[in-house]
Coordinates of C-alpha atoms and ligand atoms in Angstrom, one line a residue:
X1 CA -3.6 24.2 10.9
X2 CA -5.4 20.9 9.7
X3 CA -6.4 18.4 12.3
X4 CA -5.4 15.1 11.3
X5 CA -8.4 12.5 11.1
X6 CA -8.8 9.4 13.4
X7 CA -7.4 6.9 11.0
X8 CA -4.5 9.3 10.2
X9 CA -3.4 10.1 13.7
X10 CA -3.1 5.5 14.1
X11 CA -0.5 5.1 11.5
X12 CA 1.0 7.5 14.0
X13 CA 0.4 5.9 17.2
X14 CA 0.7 2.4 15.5
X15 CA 4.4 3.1 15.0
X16 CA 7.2 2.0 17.2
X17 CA 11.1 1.2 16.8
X18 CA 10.7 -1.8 15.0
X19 CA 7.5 -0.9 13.3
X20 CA 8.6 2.2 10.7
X21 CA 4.8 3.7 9.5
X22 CA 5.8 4.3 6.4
X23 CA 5.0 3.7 3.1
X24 CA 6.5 3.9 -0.2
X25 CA 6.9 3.3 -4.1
X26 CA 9.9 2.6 -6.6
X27 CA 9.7 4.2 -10.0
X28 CA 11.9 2.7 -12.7
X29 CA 12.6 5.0 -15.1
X30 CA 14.6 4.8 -18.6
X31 CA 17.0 7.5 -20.1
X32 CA 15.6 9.4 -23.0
X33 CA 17.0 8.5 -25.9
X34 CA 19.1 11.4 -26.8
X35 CA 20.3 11.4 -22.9
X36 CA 23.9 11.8 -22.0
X37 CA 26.3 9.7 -19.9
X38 CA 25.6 12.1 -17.0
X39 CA 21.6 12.4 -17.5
X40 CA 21.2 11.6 -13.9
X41 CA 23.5 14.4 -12.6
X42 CA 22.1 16.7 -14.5
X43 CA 18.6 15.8 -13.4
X44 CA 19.8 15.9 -10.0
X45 CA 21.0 19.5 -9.9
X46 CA 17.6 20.9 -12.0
X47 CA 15.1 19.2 -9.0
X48 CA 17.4 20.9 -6.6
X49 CA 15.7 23.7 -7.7
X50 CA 12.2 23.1 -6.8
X51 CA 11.7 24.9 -3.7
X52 CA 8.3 25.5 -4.1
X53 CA 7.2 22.4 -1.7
X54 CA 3.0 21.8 -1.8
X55 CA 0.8 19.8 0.0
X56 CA 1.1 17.2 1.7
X57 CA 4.8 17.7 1.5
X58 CA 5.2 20.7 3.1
X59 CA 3.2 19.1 6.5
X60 CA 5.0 19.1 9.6
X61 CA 3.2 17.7 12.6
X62 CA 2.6 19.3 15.8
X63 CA 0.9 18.3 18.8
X64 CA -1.6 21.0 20.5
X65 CA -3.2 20.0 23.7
X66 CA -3.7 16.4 22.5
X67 CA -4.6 16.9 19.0
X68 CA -1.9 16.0 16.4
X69 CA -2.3 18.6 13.3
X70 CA -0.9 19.5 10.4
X71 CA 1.3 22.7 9.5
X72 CA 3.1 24.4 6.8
X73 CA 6.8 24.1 7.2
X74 CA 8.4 27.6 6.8
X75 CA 12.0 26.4 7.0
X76 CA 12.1 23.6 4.9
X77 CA 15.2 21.9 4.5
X78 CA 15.3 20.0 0.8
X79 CA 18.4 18.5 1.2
X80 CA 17.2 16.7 3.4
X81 CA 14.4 15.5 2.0
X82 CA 15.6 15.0 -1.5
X83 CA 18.6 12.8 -1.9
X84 CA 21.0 12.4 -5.0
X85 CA 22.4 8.3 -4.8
X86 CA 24.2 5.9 -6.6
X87 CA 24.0 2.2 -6.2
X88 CA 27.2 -0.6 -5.8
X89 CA 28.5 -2.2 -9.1
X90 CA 27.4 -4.0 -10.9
X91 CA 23.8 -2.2 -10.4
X92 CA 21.9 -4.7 -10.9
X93 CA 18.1 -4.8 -9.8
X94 CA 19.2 -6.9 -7.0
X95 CA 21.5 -4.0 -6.1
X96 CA 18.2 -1.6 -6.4
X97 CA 15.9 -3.9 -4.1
X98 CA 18.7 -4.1 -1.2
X99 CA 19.0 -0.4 -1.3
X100 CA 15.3 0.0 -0.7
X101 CA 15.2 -2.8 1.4
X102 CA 17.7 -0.9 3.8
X103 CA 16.1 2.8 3.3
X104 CA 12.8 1.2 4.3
X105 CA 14.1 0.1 7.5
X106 CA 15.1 3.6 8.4
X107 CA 12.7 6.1 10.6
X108 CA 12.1 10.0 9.8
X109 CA 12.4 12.5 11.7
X110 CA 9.0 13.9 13.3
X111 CA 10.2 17.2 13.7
X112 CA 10.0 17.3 10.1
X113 CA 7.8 16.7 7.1
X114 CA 7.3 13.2 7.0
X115 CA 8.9 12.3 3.5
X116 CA 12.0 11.5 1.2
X117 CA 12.8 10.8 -2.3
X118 CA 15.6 9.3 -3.4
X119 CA 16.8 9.6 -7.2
X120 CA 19.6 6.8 -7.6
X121 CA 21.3 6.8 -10.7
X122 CA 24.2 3.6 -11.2
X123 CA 21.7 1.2 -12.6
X124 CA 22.8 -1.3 -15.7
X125 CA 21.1 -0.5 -19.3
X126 CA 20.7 3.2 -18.8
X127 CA 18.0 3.3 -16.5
X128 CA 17.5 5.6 -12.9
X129 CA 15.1 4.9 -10.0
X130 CA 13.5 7.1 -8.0
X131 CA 12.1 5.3 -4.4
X132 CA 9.7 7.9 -2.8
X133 CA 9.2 7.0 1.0
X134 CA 6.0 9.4 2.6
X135 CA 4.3 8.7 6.0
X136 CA 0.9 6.6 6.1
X137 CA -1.1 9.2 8.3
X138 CA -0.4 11.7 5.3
X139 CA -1.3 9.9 2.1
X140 CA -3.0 6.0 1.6
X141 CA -2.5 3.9 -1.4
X142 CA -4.6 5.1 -4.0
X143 CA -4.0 9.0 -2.8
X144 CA 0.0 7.6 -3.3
X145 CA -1.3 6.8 -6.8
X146 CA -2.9 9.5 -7.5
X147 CA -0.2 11.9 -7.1
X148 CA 2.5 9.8 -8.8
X149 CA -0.1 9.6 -11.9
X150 CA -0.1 13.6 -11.7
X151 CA 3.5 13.5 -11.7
X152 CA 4.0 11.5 -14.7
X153 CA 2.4 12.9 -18.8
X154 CA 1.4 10.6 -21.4
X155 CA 3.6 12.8 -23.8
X156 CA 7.2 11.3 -23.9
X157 CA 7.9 15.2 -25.3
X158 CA 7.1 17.0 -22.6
X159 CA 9.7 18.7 -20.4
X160 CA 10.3 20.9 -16.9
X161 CA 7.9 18.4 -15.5
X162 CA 7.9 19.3 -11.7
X163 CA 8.9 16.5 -9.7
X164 CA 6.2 15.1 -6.7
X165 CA 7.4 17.6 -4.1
X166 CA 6.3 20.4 -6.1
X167 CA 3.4 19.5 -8.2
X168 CA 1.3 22.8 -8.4
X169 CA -1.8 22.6 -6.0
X170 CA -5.3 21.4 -7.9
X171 CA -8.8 23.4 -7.6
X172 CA -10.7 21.1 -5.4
X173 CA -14.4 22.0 -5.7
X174 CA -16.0 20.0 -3.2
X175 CA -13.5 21.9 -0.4
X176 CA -12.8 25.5 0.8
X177 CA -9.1 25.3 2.1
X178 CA -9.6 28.3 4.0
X179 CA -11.9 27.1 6.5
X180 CA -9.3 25.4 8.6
X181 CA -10.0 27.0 11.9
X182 CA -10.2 25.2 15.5
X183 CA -14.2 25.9 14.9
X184 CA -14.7 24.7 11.5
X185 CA -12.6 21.7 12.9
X186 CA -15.0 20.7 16.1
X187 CA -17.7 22.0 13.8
X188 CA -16.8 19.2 11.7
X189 CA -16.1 16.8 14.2
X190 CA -20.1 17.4 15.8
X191 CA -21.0 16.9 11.9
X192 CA -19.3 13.8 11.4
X193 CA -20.3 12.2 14.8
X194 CA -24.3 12.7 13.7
X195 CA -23.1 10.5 10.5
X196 CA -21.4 8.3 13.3
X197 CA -24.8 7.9 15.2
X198 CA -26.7 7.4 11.9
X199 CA -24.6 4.0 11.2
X200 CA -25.7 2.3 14.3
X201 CA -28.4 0.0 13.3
X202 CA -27.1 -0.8 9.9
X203 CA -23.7 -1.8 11.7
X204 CA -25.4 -3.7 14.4
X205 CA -27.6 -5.7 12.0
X206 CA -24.6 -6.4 9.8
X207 CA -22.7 -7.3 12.7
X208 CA -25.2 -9.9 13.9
X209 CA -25.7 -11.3 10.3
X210 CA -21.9 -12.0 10.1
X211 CA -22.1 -13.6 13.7
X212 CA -24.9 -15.8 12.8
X213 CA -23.2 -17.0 9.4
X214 CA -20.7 -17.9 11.4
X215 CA -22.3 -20.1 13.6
X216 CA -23.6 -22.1 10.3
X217 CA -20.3 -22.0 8.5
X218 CA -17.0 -23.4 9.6
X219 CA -15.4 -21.2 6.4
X220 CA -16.8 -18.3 7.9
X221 CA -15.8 -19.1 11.5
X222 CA -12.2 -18.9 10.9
X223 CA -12.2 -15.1 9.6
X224 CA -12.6 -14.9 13.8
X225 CA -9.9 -16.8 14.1
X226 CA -6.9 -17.1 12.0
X227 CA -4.2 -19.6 12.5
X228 CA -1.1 -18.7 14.1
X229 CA 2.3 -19.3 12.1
X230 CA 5.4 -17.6 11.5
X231 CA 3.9 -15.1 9.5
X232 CA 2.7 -13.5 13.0
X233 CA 5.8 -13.8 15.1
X234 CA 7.1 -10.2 16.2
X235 CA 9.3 -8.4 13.9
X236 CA 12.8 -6.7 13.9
X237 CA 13.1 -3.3 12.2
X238 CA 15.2 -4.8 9.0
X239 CA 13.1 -5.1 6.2
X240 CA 13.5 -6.7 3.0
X241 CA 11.7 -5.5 -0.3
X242 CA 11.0 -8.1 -3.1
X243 CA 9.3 -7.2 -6.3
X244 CA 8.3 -8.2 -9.8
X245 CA 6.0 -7.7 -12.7
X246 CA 3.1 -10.4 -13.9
X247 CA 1.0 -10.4 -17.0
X248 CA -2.1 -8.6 -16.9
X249 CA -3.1 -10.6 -19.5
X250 CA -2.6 -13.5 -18.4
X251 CA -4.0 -12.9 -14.8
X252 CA -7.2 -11.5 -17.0
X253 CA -7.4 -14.9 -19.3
X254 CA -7.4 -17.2 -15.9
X255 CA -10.4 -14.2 -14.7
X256 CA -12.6 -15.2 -18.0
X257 CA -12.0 -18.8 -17.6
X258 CA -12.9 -19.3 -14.1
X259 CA -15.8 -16.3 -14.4
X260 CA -13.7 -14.5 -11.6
X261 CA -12.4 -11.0 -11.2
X262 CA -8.6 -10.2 -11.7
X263 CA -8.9 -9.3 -8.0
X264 CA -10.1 -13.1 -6.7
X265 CA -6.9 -14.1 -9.3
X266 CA -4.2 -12.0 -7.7
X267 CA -5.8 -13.2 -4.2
X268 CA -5.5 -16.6 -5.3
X269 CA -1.4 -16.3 -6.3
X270 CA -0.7 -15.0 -3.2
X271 CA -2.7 -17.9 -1.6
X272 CA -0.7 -20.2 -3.7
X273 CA 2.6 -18.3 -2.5
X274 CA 2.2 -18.1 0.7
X275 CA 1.4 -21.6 0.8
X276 CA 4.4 -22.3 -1.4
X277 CA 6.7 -20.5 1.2
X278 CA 4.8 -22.1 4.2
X279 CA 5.3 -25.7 3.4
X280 CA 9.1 -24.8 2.4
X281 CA 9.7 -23.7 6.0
X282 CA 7.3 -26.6 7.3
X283 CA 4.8 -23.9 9.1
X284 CA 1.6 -24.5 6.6
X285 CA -1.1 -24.2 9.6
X286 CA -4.1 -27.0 9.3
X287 CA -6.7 -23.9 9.0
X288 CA -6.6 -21.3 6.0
X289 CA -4.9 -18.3 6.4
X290 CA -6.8 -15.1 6.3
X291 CA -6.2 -12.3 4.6
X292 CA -7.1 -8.7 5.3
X293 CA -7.7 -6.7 1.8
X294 CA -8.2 -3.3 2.0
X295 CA -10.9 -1.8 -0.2
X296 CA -11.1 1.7 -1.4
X297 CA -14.1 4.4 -0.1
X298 CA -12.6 7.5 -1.8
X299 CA -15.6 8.3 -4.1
X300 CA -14.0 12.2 -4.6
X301 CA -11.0 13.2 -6.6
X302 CA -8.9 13.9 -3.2
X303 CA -5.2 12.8 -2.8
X304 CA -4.1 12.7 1.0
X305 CA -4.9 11.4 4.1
X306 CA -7.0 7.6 4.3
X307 CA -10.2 6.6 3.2
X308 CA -10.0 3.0 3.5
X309 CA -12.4 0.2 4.7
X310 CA -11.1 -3.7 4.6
X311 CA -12.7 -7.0 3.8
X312 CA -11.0 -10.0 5.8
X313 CA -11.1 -13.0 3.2
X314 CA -10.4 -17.0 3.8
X315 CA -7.2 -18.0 1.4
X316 CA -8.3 -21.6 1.8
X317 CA -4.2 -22.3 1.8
X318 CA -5.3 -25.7 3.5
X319 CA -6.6 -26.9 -0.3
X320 CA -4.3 -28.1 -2.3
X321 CA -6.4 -28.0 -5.3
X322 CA -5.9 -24.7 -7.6
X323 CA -9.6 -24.0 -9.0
X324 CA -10.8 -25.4 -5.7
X325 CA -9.2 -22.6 -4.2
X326 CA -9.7 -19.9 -6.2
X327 CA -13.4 -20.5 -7.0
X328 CA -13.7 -20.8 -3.0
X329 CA -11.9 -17.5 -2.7
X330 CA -14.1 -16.0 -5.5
X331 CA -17.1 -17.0 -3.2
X332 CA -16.1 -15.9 0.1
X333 CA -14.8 -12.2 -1.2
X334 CA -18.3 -11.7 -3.4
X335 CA -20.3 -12.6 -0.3
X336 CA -18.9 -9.4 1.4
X337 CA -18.8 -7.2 -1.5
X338 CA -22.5 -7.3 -1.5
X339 CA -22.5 -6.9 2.2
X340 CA -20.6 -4.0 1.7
X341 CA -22.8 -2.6 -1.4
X342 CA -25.9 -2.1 0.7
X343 CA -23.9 -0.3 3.1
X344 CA -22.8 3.9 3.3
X345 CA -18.7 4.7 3.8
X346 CA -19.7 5.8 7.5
X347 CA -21.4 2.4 7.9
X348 CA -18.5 0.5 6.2
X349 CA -15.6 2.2 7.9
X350 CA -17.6 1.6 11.6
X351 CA -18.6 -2.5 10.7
X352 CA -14.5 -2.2 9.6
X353 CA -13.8 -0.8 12.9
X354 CA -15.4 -3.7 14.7
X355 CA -14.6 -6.6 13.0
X356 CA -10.8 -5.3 13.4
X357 CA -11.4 -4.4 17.1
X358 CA -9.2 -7.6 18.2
X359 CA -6.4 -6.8 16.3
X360 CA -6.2 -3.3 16.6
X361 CA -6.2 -4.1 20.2
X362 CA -3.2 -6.3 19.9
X363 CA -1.5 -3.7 17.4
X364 CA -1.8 -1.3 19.6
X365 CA -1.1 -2.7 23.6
X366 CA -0.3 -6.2 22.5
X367 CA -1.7 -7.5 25.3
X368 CA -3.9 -10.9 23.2
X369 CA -1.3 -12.2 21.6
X370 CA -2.7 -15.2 20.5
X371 CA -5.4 -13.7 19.0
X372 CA -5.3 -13.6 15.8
X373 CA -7.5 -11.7 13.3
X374 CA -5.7 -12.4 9.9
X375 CA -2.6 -13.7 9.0
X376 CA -1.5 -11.4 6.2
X377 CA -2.2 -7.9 4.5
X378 CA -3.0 -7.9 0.3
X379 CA -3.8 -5.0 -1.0
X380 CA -4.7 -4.1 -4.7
X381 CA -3.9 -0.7 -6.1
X382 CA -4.4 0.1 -10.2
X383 CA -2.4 2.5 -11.4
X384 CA -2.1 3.9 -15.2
X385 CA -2.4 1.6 -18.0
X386 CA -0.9 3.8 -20.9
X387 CA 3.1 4.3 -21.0
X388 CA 3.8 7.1 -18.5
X389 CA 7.0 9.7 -19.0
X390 CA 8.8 11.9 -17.0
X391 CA 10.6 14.5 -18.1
X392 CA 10.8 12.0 -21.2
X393 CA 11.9 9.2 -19.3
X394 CA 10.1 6.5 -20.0
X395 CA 8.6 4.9 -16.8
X396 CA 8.9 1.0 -16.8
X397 CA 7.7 0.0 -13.7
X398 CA 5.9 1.1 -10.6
X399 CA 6.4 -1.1 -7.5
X400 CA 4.5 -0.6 -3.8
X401 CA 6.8 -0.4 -0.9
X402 CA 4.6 -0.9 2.5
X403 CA 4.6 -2.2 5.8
X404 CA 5.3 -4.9 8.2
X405 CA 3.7 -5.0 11.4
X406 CA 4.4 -6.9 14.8
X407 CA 2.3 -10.2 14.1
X408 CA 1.9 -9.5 10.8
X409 CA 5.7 -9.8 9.1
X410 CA 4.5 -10.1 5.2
X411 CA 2.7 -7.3 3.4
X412 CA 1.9 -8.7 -0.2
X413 CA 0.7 -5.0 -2.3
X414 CA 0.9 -4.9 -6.1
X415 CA 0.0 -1.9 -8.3
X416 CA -0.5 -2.1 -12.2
X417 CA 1.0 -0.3 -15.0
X418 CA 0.1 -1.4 -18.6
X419 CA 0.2 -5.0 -19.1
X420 CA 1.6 -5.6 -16.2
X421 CA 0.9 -6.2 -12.4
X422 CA 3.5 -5.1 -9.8
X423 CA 4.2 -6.8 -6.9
X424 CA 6.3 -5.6 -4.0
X425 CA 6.5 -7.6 -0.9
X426 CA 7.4 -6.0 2.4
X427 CA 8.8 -8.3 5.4
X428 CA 11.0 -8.3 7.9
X429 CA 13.9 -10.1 6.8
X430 CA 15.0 -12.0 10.0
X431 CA 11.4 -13.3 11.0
X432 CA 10.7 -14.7 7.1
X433 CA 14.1 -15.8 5.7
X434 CA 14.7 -15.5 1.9
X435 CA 11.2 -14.1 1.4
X436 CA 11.7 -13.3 -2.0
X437 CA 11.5 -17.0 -3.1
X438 CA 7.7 -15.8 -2.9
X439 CA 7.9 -13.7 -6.0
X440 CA 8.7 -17.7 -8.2
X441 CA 6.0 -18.9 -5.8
X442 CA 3.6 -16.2 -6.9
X443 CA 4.5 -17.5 -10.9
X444 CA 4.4 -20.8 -10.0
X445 CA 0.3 -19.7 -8.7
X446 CA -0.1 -18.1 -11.6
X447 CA 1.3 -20.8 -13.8
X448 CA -1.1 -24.0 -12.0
X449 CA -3.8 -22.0 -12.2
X450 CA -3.1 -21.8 -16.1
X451 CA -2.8 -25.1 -16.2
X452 CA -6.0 -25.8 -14.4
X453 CA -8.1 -23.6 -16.7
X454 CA -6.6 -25.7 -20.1
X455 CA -4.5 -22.5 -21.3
X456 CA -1.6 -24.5 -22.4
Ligands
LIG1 C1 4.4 7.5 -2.3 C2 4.5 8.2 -3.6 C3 4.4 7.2 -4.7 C4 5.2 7.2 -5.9 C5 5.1 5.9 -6.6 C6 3.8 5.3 -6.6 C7 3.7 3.9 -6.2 C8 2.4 3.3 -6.0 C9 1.8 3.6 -4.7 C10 2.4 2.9 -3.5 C11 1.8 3.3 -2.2 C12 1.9 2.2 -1.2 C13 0.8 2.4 -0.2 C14 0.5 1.1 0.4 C15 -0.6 1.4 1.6 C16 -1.7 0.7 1.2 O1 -1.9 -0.3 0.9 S1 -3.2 1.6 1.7 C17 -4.5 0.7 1.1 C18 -4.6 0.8 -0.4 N1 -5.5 -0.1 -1.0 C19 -6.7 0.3 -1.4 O2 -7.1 1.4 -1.2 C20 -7.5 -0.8 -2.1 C21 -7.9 -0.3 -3.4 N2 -8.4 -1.4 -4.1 C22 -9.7 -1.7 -4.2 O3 -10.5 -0.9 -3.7 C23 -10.2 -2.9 -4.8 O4 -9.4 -4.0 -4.4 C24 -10.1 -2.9 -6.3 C25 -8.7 -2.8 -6.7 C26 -10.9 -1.7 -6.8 C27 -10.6 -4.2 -6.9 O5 -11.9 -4.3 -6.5 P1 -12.8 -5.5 -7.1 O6 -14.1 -4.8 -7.5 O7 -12.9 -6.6 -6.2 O8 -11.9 -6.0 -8.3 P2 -12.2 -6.5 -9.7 O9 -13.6 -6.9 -9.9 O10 -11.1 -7.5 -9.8 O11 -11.8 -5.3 -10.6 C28 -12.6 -4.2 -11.0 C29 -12.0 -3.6 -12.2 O12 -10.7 -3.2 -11.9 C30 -9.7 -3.9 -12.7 N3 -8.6 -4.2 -11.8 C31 -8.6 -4.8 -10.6 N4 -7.4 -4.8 -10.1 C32 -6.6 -4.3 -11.0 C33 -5.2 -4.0 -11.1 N5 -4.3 -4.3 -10.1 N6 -4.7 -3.4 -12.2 C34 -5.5 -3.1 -13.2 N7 -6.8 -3.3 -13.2 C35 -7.3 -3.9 -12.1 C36 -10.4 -5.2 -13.2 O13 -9.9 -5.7 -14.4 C37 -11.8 -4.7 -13.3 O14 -11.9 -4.0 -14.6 P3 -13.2 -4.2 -15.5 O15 -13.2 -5.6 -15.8 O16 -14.4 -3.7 -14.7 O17 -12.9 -3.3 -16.7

């Protein structure tokens, strides 16, 4: 039995009918070149023989006195988890993002483990998907990443590659699996709260910094206070699913230019987008949107469960100025990096904790609803930059399925592979109509800020 952590068991409590908590990723695969016609089908029927399920697939959740924990599944069902589909004529990508969009919508069942894959063969120019759908509470985005990279090889020759329900367990050194008792569980919990105590006066010293900045600085006032637009109306449970790729290279040449990082330059496409998209529906507020960016605290090798703090950043959407807006961006995101680089994970997660009180308050009871913390989630997760193969398939694309929230109806992740960067957009389909204009929104950011830096 595992007890599941504090930030695991809220992806749990967080979710609600129209408010699925889970996430996913859409692997687009090509045949092999010596495939048949029926590659797919014959794929199919050799991962129906992986019965072997590991962690964290083979989690189910139970509830003892209170405490949500993990345990293994003895009577694992994987037809139901793994599902053999084919997509409408004329299988088109379109075709491929309205099938997600729909499977994203749907809930699992809790009295299972807390995942699906879906192989979907039909696609045009000999190519297959595979859409993996897994529970936040059991994996976050770069543990997602982490396991999808130990599915895949470099080696376009190698074969009986398991597929990610199944990959064999790794030697952790820093952990002793065994120890997994009630004691060694409140034993770690008494550990943990000393680190908890311990944070206190770096938090509360942080805490009044930011508070006093704000007072000074009108840029920094509004991360207290974000607008209110349509991105944070409440949602329905129909999602759609956009996604595309962008040059790395090019995101990287607007980086040098500027003397920004690729991340400020993603930042600032989505700023442009979501401006883009605002003005189009006539809902661009006066103040900028903000954004709330996850950053990364795993410094161990470890693939499940969450080890996430968040930075909330100004998108200055009210500038209509391109460099303006990106150097601004660039600014306001360094400013807390350093914050965050004189502080411990403990001390990072707890300043996290508080900063995000208000709107995990409203997620939560919503009971404030016009309080707003941020407007929008992006979140920035590199994955592999050499060609990855499955079972000789060539992989051609990785794309980040996540979630909408009440209040917070667009998700904007994007993952990398080779040269390119991958968004995917989550959103609920009724509350932001034809959403997916964002993806020529996000070029045309990309594109003006190009133009802005003299590269063509
Ligand atoms: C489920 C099964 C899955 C199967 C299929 C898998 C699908 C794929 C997983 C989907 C799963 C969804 C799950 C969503 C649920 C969450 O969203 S949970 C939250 C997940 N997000 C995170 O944990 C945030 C992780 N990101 C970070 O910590 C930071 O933003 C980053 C990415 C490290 C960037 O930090 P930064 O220091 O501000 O960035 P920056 O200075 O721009 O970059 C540092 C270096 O990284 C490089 N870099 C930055 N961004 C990128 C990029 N996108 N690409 C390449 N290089 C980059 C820069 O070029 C730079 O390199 P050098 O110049 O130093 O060589």
């Amino acid at each position: 039995m595992k007890p599941l952590s504090p930030l695991d068991q809220i992806f749990l409590w967080m979710e609600k009918r129209q408010q699925p908590m889970h996430v996913g990723g859409l692997q687009l695969f090509s045949f092999p070149e010596d495939a048949p016609a029926d590659y797919v089908a014959q794929l199919a029927e050799g991962l129906r023989g992986y019965r072997n399920v590991t962690s964290p697939f083979n989690r189910r959740l139970i509830n003892r006195v209170g405490q949500l924990a993990w345990v293994d599944d003895d009577e694992l069902d994987l037809e139901h988890h793994f599902r053999f589909e084919a997509l409408p004529t004329p299988g088109r990508i379109r075709e491929l993002l309205a099938f997600v969009s729909a499977e994203h919508s749907h809930h699992m069942d809790r009295q299972r483990p807390l995942w699906e894959v879906h192989l979907i063969e039909g696609l045009q120019d000999r190519q297959f998907a595979i859409y993996t759908k897994i529970h936040h509470s059991l994996v976050d985005g770069i543990s997602a990443m982490r396991l999808a990279g130990r599915m895949l090889s470099d080696d376009p020759q190698q074969r009986n590659m398991p597929p990610i329900w199944a990959l064999p367990p790794r030697l952790r050194k820093d952990k002793d699996e065994s120890q997994t008792s009630l004691w060694h569980s409140v034993l770690g919990l008494l550990d943990k709260s000393g680190k908890q105590i311990g944070t206190v006066p770096a938090v509360a010293r942080e805490l009044l910094r930011t508070i006093s900045e704000a007072r000074k600085d009108p840029a920094y006032h509004s991360l207290f206070a974000a607008p209110q637009c349509v991105l944070n109306s409440g949602i329905t449970n129909s999602r759609r699913f956009a996604a595309q790729s962008y040059s790395l290279d090019r995101i990287r040449a607007v980086c040098s230019a500027f003397g920004t990082t690729v991340n400020d330059v993603i930042m600032a496409m989505c700023a442009a987008a979501l401006r883009s998209y605002l003005l189009s529906q006539d809902e661009l507020p006066e103040k900028p949107l903000i954004a709330m960016v996850p950053v990364s605290l795993r410094r161990d090798d470890s693939e499940e469960g969450n080890q996430v703090g968040v930075i909330l950043a100004s998108l200055f959407t009210h500038l209509s100025d391109p460099a303006e807006r990106l150097l601004r961006i660039h600014e306001g995101v360094k400013t807390q990096k350093e914050r965050y680089a004189a502080m411990s994970s403990e001390e990072v997660i707890n300043y996290t904790g508080l900063t995000l009180a208000p709107a995990a308050f409203n997620l939560l009871t919503g009971l404030a609803p016009k309080w707003q913390t941020f407007n929008v989630v992006i979140s920035n997760i590199p994955g592999p930059s050499e060609p990855r193969y499955w079972n000789g398939a060539r992989l051609e694309g990785m794309y980040p399925v996540s979630i909408a929230m009440d209040r917070l109806a667009l998700n904007m992740t994007l993952t990398s592979y080779c040269d390119q960067v991958e968004f995917g957009l989550t959103a609920c389909r009724r509350t932001l109509p034809s959403m997916q204009r964002m993806l020529d929104y996000l070029e045309d950011g990309l594109r003006e800020l190009e133009a802005a830096a003299g590269l063509f």
